[in-house]
Amino acid sequence: MQPKIYSADEHRISPDKVDQHAHYVIHKLQEAGYVAYLVGGGVRDLLLEETPKDFDVSTSAKPEEIRKLFRNAILIGRRFRLAHIRFGKKIIEVSTFRSGDTDASGLIVRDNEWGTEEQDVLRRDFTINGLFYNPENQTVIDYVEGYTDLEKRILRTIGQPEVRFCQDPVRMIRLIKFQARLKFKIEEPTYNALLHCRGEILKSSSARVLEELLRMLESKASKPFFELLHQYGVLRALLPEVDHYLEISKTPDLFDLLGIVDQHAPLDRGLLIAALVFPIFDTYIKERTRQLEKIPHLGQIAEAAGMVIDAIFGDFVALPRRLQGIATFVVACQYRFIPLDSLPVRRPRAPRDPLFPLALQLLQLRSMANPELVPHYTLWSGVSFASQEVQSAAPVEPRRPRRRRRRS
Ligand code: ATP
Ligand code: MG
């Protein structure tokens, strides 16, 4: 198939926005006789006049050939090897054109193997992510009508949506991520396929799903992302406890908190999990306290927080222990700040825990979502500063051995 080519005067990519290292890599590959383009999210974001997060390069050169050309390249990946070319802290990912798991009609072919540039596009997820850009002559190369979809602000799978979602259900989360981030419309067949295939999400790798969820919590669009996940019935499969909470809660305090989180992105991942979990745990622990007619102490609250976090993330999206531990501390600490018995804290003392600042940060976010909490945050941030000042003013001296009292 012949691609559509858009020249420099037709599109809005300004060449100075293209990362100079990515351009250098492409230049060197082309000079050596290979085909090489910028591809994927980088091209999409350049066309939208946004700053791309990363610049990926696709080429006809095989991994070993890439390595020979660049001294600073290392090959990664076992089955599909690709090159990472390092420039200081920056990495340009260079992958060889390969064919996907389907042919052009969407039928599953036997195996992944090296392919042509067209096949390399056809294995990609959405048309807006299937564009090449050649910085040498500043052309956009389009095999999938991605350019017009970008202009019309439409999300459409490459190939038949049901086949594509069944092959890799993470694509459904990516679809919702792009809608939340870009505010594009999902075209009808893709939307219908999402509704039809959403249960398949549990067949995907839970590590990849967790990574997409964390990335979205870190983005500036976690609120619309979770709203859409809920609205499209995907959250019910992924995080049923969160979905249930959204169904029964009368006030959308979780979304308020995520809205504040988005204004302060990116935040620590443990804190983000704590923010997601806190409104659910708060409802749970308050209900439990009412039932028991007894105020649980901080240890019991921490134990309950750990249990609730395990219940939320237990089934499919397994949380790494480290993140679970941070989120548990941060959530439990909220009841040190504002005790369940609602009595004023008379002598606030900051615990000597390196996670305390994160717990305080959640209180700050909560107070931004709910101004009634501002006095609590003011009180505790003062305590925290005071304790830090004391600690920095008085360096910890090694403890002297206790002198034995002399017997007289
Ligand atoms: P972001 O801005 O979040 O990085 P992205 O589109 O660049 O978005 P990446 O995860 O960096 O996402 O993937 C790079 C490219 O790889 C995508 O643009 C797309 O072409 C392709 N891709 C990523 N995930 C999939 C998938 N699950 N199925 C098919 N193609 C994919
Ligand atoms: Mg990317």
Tab-separated table of C-alpha atoms in Angstrom, residues 89-386:
chain	number	residue	atom	x	y	z
A	89	LYS	CA	20.658	10.501	30.978
A	90	LYS	CA	18.564	10.390	27.817
A	91	ILE	CA	17.850	7.151	25.978
A	92	ILE	CA	16.676	6.965	22.380
A	93	GLU	CA	14.941	3.650	21.755
A	94	VAL	CA	15.644	2.243	18.310
A	95	SER	CA	13.685	-0.783	17.130
A	96	THR	CA	13.826	-2.724	13.912
A	97	PHE	CA	10.695	-2.750	11.730
A	98	ARG	CA	8.713	-5.832	12.594
A	99	SER	CA	5.460	-7.426	11.620
A	100	GLY	CA	2.792	-7.638	14.253
A	101	ASP	CA	0.678	-10.463	15.452
A	102	THR	CA	-1.911	-9.809	12.732
A	103	ASP	CA	-1.888	-9.296	9.010
A	104	ALA	CA	-3.589	-6.326	7.353
A	105	SER	CA	-7.074	-7.916	7.620
A	106	GLY	CA	-6.681	-8.483	11.339
A	107	LEU	CA	-6.124	-12.251	11.195
A	108	ILE	CA	-3.660	-13.659	13.651
A	109	VAL	CA	-0.481	-14.848	11.980
A	110	ARG	CA	1.829	-17.377	13.516
A	111	ASP	CA	4.596	-15.377	15.023
A	112	ASN	CA	6.239	-12.000	15.302
A	113	GLU	CA	9.148	-11.449	12.986
A	114	TRP	CA	11.092	-8.665	11.294
A	115	GLY	CA	8.949	-6.818	8.794
A	116	THR	CA	8.536	-3.914	6.436
A	117	GLU	CA	7.848	-0.340	7.489
A	118	GLU	CA	4.176	-0.811	6.607
A	119	GLN	CA	3.909	-3.946	8.757
A	120	ASP	CA	5.601	-2.056	11.556
A	121	VAL	CA	2.757	0.473	11.481
A	122	LEU	CA	0.021	-2.167	11.238
A	123	ARG	CA	1.100	-3.821	14.489
A	124	ARG	CA	0.676	-0.562	16.411
A	125	ASP	CA	-2.387	0.245	18.507
A	126	PHE	CA	-4.161	3.403	17.289
A	127	THR	CA	-4.003	5.290	14.003
A	128	ILE	CA	-2.743	8.434	15.762
A	129	ASN	CA	0.208	6.360	17.068
A	130	GLY	CA	0.987	4.890	13.645
A	131	LEU	CA	2.669	7.845	11.951
A	132	PHE	CA	6.304	8.100	10.859
A	133	TYR	CA	8.224	11.347	10.673
A	134	ASN	CA	11.373	11.743	8.649
A	135	PRO	CA	13.277	14.716	10.091
A	136	GLU	CA	15.742	14.701	7.180
A	137	ASN	CA	13.114	15.913	4.673
A	138	GLN	CA	10.463	16.856	7.252
A	139	THR	CA	7.754	14.585	5.870
A	140	VAL	CA	5.039	12.724	7.757
A	141	ILE	CA	4.387	9.239	6.364
A	142	ASP	CA	0.904	7.853	6.967
A	143	TYR	CA	-0.251	4.310	6.144
A	144	VAL	CA	-3.352	4.327	8.360
A	145	GLU	CA	-5.159	7.679	7.984
A	146	GLY	CA	-3.682	8.670	11.332
A	147	TYR	CA	-3.051	12.213	10.178
A	148	THR	CA	-6.725	12.943	9.427
A	149	ASP	CA	-7.778	11.180	12.644
A	150	LEU	CA	-5.450	13.497	14.565
A	151	GLU	CA	-6.977	16.499	12.844
A	152	LYS	CA	-10.496	15.254	13.502
A	153	ARG	CA	-9.449	14.292	17.058
A	154	ILE	CA	-10.590	10.692	16.680
A	155	LEU	CA	-9.314	7.529	18.382
A	156	ARG	CA	-9.464	4.474	16.139
A	157	THR	CA	-7.663	1.153	16.339
A	158	ILE	CA	-5.421	0.026	13.519
A	159	GLY	CA	-7.186	-3.104	12.218
A	160	GLN	CA	-10.419	-4.577	13.573
A	161	PRO	CA	-10.953	-3.272	17.088
A	162	GLU	CA	-12.305	-6.511	18.598
A	163	VAL	CA	-9.408	-8.534	17.240
A	164	ARG	CA	-6.925	-5.932	18.408
A	165	PHE	CA	-8.383	-5.708	21.923
A	166	CYS	CA	-8.556	-9.490	22.297
A	167	GLN	CA	-4.944	-9.848	21.187
A	168	ASP	CA	-3.737	-7.357	23.737
A	169	PRO	CA	-6.355	-6.125	26.214
A	170	VAL	CA	-3.955	-3.470	27.610
A	171	ARG	CA	-4.840	-1.556	24.441
A	172	MET	CA	-8.256	-0.842	26.004
A	173	ILE	CA	-6.612	0.901	28.947
A	174	ARG	CA	-4.402	2.782	26.502
A	175	LEU	CA	-7.501	3.847	24.567
A	176	ILE	CA	-9.046	5.301	27.725
A	177	LYS	CA	-5.719	6.894	28.656
A	178	PHE	CA	-5.558	8.720	25.318
A	179	GLN	CA	-9.162	9.832	25.593
A	180	ALA	CA	-8.548	11.188	29.103
A	181	ARG	CA	-5.304	12.881	28.100
A	182	LEU	CA	-6.137	14.227	24.664
A	183	LYS	CA	-9.926	14.616	25.030
A	184	PHE	CA	-10.406	12.875	21.655
A	185	LYS	CA	-13.612	11.086	20.662
A	186	ILE	CA	-13.566	7.295	20.320
A	187	GLU	CA	-14.982	6.262	16.932
A	188	GLU	CA	-18.029	4.010	17.147
A	189	PRO	CA	-16.679	0.564	16.162
A	190	THR	CA	-13.723	1.032	18.533
A	191	TYR	CA	-16.117	2.096	21.318
A	192	ASN	CA	-18.432	-0.876	20.707
A	193	ALA	CA	-15.449	-3.222	20.770
A	194	LEU	CA	-14.363	-1.721	24.084
A	195	LEU	CA	-17.766	-2.485	25.601
A	196	HIS	CA	-17.716	-5.970	24.119
A	197	CYS	CA	-14.152	-6.879	25.129
A	198	ARG	CA	-13.764	-5.102	28.480
A	199	GLY	CA	-13.996	-8.362	30.476
A	200	GLU	CA	-10.915	-9.607	28.589
A	201	ILE	CA	-8.801	-7.108	30.490
A	202	LEU	CA	-8.213	-9.744	33.184
A	203	LYS	CA	-6.360	-11.868	30.620
A	204	SER	CA	-3.610	-9.292	30.261
A	205	SER	CA	-0.433	-9.090	32.282
A	206	SER	CA	-1.203	-7.504	35.635
A	207	ALA	CA	2.270	-5.896	35.738
A	208	ARG	CA	1.569	-4.011	32.494
A	209	VAL	CA	-1.866	-2.950	33.726
A	210	LEU	CA	-0.402	-1.678	37.001
A	211	GLU	CA	2.255	0.239	35.085
A	212	GLU	CA	-0.391	1.947	32.902
A	213	LEU	CA	-2.472	2.794	36.016
A	214	LEU	CA	0.548	4.266	37.804
A	215	ARG	CA	1.568	6.227	34.728
A	216	MET	CA	-1.923	7.689	34.556
A	217	LEU	CA	-1.895	8.579	38.254
A	218	GLU	CA	1.371	10.408	37.560
A	219	SER	CA	-0.015	12.175	34.501
A	220	LYS	CA	-2.086	15.313	34.760
A	221	ALA	CA	-5.213	13.435	33.734
A	222	SER	CA	-5.848	10.824	36.441
A	223	LYS	CA	-9.284	12.253	37.275
A	224	PRO	CA	-10.773	11.978	33.757
A	225	PHE	CA	-8.973	8.633	33.343
A	226	PHE	CA	-10.615	7.052	36.404
A	227	GLU	CA	-13.956	8.671	35.542
A	228	LEU	CA	-13.841	7.058	32.092
A	229	LEU	CA	-12.589	3.692	33.422
A	230	HIS	CA	-15.616	3.724	35.737
A	231	GLN	CA	-18.056	4.965	33.104
A	232	TYR	CA	-16.971	2.324	30.548
A	233	GLY	CA	-17.201	-0.512	33.066
A	234	VAL	CA	-13.492	-1.371	32.889
A	235	LEU	CA	-12.824	-0.395	36.504
A	236	ARG	CA	-15.379	-3.002	37.633
A	237	ALA	CA	-13.099	-5.710	36.271
A	238	LEU	CA	-9.786	-4.105	37.260
A	239	LEU	CA	-10.402	-2.689	40.728
A	240	PRO	CA	-13.894	-3.833	41.798
A	241	GLU	CA	-13.604	-2.290	45.280
A	242	VAL	CA	-12.855	1.149	43.851
A	243	ASP	CA	-15.699	0.751	41.353
A	244	HIS	CA	-18.118	-0.304	44.098
A	245	TYR	CA	-17.102	2.685	46.198
A	246	LEU	CA	-17.830	5.027	43.302
A	247	GLU	CA	-21.232	3.375	42.832
A	248	ILE	CA	-22.330	3.796	46.429
A	249	SER	CA	-20.634	7.037	47.495
A	250	LYS	CA	-22.899	10.013	47.284
A	251	THR	CA	-20.114	12.581	47.189
A	252	PRO	CA	-17.417	12.164	44.527
A	253	ASP	CA	-14.595	12.912	46.998
A	254	LEU	CA	-12.261	10.455	45.258
A	255	PHE	CA	-12.535	12.426	42.023
A	256	ASP	CA	-12.037	15.715	43.914
A	257	LEU	CA	-8.831	14.332	45.379
A	258	LEU	CA	-7.628	13.045	41.995
A	259	GLY	CA	-8.338	16.494	40.534
A	260	ILE	CA	-5.965	17.991	43.120
A	261	VAL	CA	-3.432	15.204	42.480
A	262	ASP	CA	-3.480	16.174	38.773
A	263	GLN	CA	-2.652	19.770	39.622
A	264	HIS	CA	0.475	18.616	41.483
A	265	ALA	CA	1.652	15.851	39.141
A	266	PRO	CA	3.973	14.027	39.140
A	267	LEU	CA	3.882	12.788	42.734
A	268	ASP	CA	5.455	9.824	44.512
A	269	ARG	CA	3.864	6.512	43.459
A	270	GLY	CA	3.242	5.372	47.063
A	271	LEU	CA	1.495	8.663	47.786
A	272	LEU	CA	-0.610	8.264	44.637
A	273	ILE	CA	-1.775	4.808	45.704
A	274	ALA	CA	-2.565	6.233	49.151
A	275	ALA	CA	-4.612	9.041	47.567
A	276	LEU	CA	-6.583	6.550	45.497
A	277	VAL	CA	-7.245	4.321	48.472
A	278	PHE	CA	-7.806	6.906	51.201
A	279	PRO	CA	-11.469	7.855	50.546
A	280	ILE	CA	-12.400	4.161	50.404
A	281	PHE	CA	-10.524	3.306	53.577
A	282	ASP	CA	-11.915	6.352	55.359
A	283	THR	CA	-15.481	5.246	54.669
A	284	TYR	CA	-14.620	1.708	55.776
A	285	ILE	CA	-12.881	2.595	59.035
A	286	LYS	CA	-15.539	5.113	60.071
A	287	GLU	CA	-18.295	2.564	59.460
A	288	ARG	CA	-16.332	-0.079	61.357
A	289	THR	CA	-15.787	2.289	64.286
A	290	ARG	CA	-19.515	2.991	64.422
A	291	GLN	CA	-20.290	-0.722	64.429
A	292	LEU	CA	-17.765	-1.553	67.141
A	293	GLU	CA	-18.612	1.531	69.172
A	294	LYS	CA	-14.946	1.623	70.055
A	295	ILE	CA	-12.204	3.829	68.628
A	296	PRO	CA	-9.391	1.700	67.156
A	297	HIS	CA	-5.843	2.715	68.101
A	298	LEU	CA	-3.234	3.681	65.491
A	299	GLY	CA	-1.774	0.163	65.296
A	300	GLN	CA	-5.198	-1.299	64.571
A	301	ILE	CA	-5.862	1.415	61.994
A	302	ALA	CA	-2.566	0.615	60.220
A	303	GLU	CA	-3.447	-3.096	60.227
A	304	ALA	CA	-6.890	-2.354	58.781
A	305	ALA	CA	-5.364	-0.022	56.145
A	306	GLY	CA	-2.994	-2.799	55.019
A	307	MET	CA	-5.907	-5.207	54.809
A	308	VAL	CA	-8.090	-2.813	52.781
A	309	ILE	CA	-5.219	-2.016	50.379
A	310	ASP	CA	-4.667	-5.754	49.899
A	311	ALA	CA	-8.381	-6.200	49.211
A	312	ILE	CA	-8.366	-3.368	46.666
A	313	PHE	CA	-5.249	-4.502	44.806
A	314	GLY	CA	-5.272	-8.144	45.797
A	315	ASP	CA	-7.108	-9.917	43.032
A	316	PHE	CA	-5.691	-8.850	39.723
A	317	VAL	CA	-3.534	-5.743	39.979
A	318	ALA	CA	-0.952	-6.951	42.492
A	319	LEU	CA	0.866	-4.109	44.200
A	320	PRO	CA	4.599	-4.502	44.924
A	321	ARG	CA	5.252	-4.831	48.676
A	322	ARG	CA	7.220	-1.590	48.827
A	323	LEU	CA	4.366	0.483	47.405
A	324	GLN	CA	1.887	-1.342	49.610
A	325	GLY	CA	3.985	-0.483	52.689
A	326	ILE	CA	4.286	3.202	51.815
A	327	ALA	CA	0.582	3.555	51.023
A	328	THR	CA	-0.382	1.793	54.275
A	329	PHE	CA	1.765	4.154	56.363
A	330	VAL	CA	0.551	7.264	54.549
A	331	VAL	CA	-3.119	6.280	54.891
A	332	ALA	CA	-2.827	5.239	58.553
A	333	CYS	CA	-0.969	8.444	59.447
A	334	GLN	CA	-4.022	10.493	58.407
A	335	TYR	CA	-5.677	9.336	61.658
A	336	ARG	CA	-2.749	10.610	63.697
A	337	PHE	CA	-3.390	13.983	62.055
A	338	ILE	CA	-7.154	13.880	62.476
A	339	PRO	CA	-8.104	11.238	65.052
A	340	LEU	CA	-11.226	9.157	64.608
A	341	ASP	CA	-12.652	10.433	67.913
A	342	SER	CA	-12.576	13.981	66.423
A	343	LEU	CA	-10.956	15.296	69.606
A	344	PRO	CA	-8.404	18.063	69.042
A	345	VAL	CA	-4.796	16.908	69.044
A	346	ARG	CA	-3.328	18.606	72.093
A	347	ARG	CA	0.368	17.913	71.701
A	348	PRO	CA	1.065	17.001	68.071
A	349	ARG	CA	4.300	15.052	67.660
A	350	ALA	CA	5.768	14.096	64.310
A	351	PRO	CA	6.825	10.441	64.164
A	352	ARG	CA	10.462	9.852	63.251
A	353	ASP	CA	9.663	8.105	60.059
A	354	PRO	CA	11.162	9.028	56.705
A	355	LEU	CA	7.693	8.564	55.200
A	356	PHE	CA	6.169	11.254	57.419
A	357	PRO	CA	6.575	14.046	54.800
A	358	LEU	CA	4.615	11.911	52.318
A	359	ALA	CA	1.821	11.417	54.853
A	360	LEU	CA	1.777	15.160	55.457
A	361	GLN	CA	1.612	15.726	51.714
A	362	LEU	CA	-1.543	13.612	51.503
A	363	LEU	CA	-3.059	15.719	54.291
A	364	GLN	CA	-2.130	18.797	52.259
A	365	LEU	CA	-3.808	17.395	49.121
A	366	ARG	CA	-6.877	16.469	51.173
A	367	SER	CA	-7.051	19.971	52.613
A	368	MET	CA	-6.913	21.415	49.100
A	369	ALA	CA	-9.868	19.241	48.122
A	370	ASN	CA	-11.690	19.999	51.379
A	371	PRO	CA	-10.964	23.436	52.931
A	372	GLU	CA	-12.372	22.292	56.305
A	373	LEU	CA	-9.132	20.356	56.768
A	374	VAL	CA	-6.854	23.375	56.308
A	375	PRO	CA	-6.457	24.063	60.075
A	376	HIS	CA	-5.297	20.444	60.574
A	377	TYR	CA	-2.730	20.790	57.827
A	378	THR	CA	-1.524	24.135	59.200
A	379	LEU	CA	-1.106	22.596	62.667
A	380	TRP	CA	0.813	19.548	61.459
A	381	SER	CA	2.989	21.266	58.877
A	382	GLY	CA	4.147	23.572	61.703
A	383	VAL	CA	4.982	20.537	63.826
A	384	SER	CA	6.819	18.913	60.999
A	385	PHE	CA	8.930	21.993	60.344
A	386	ALA	CA	9.590	22.437	64.044
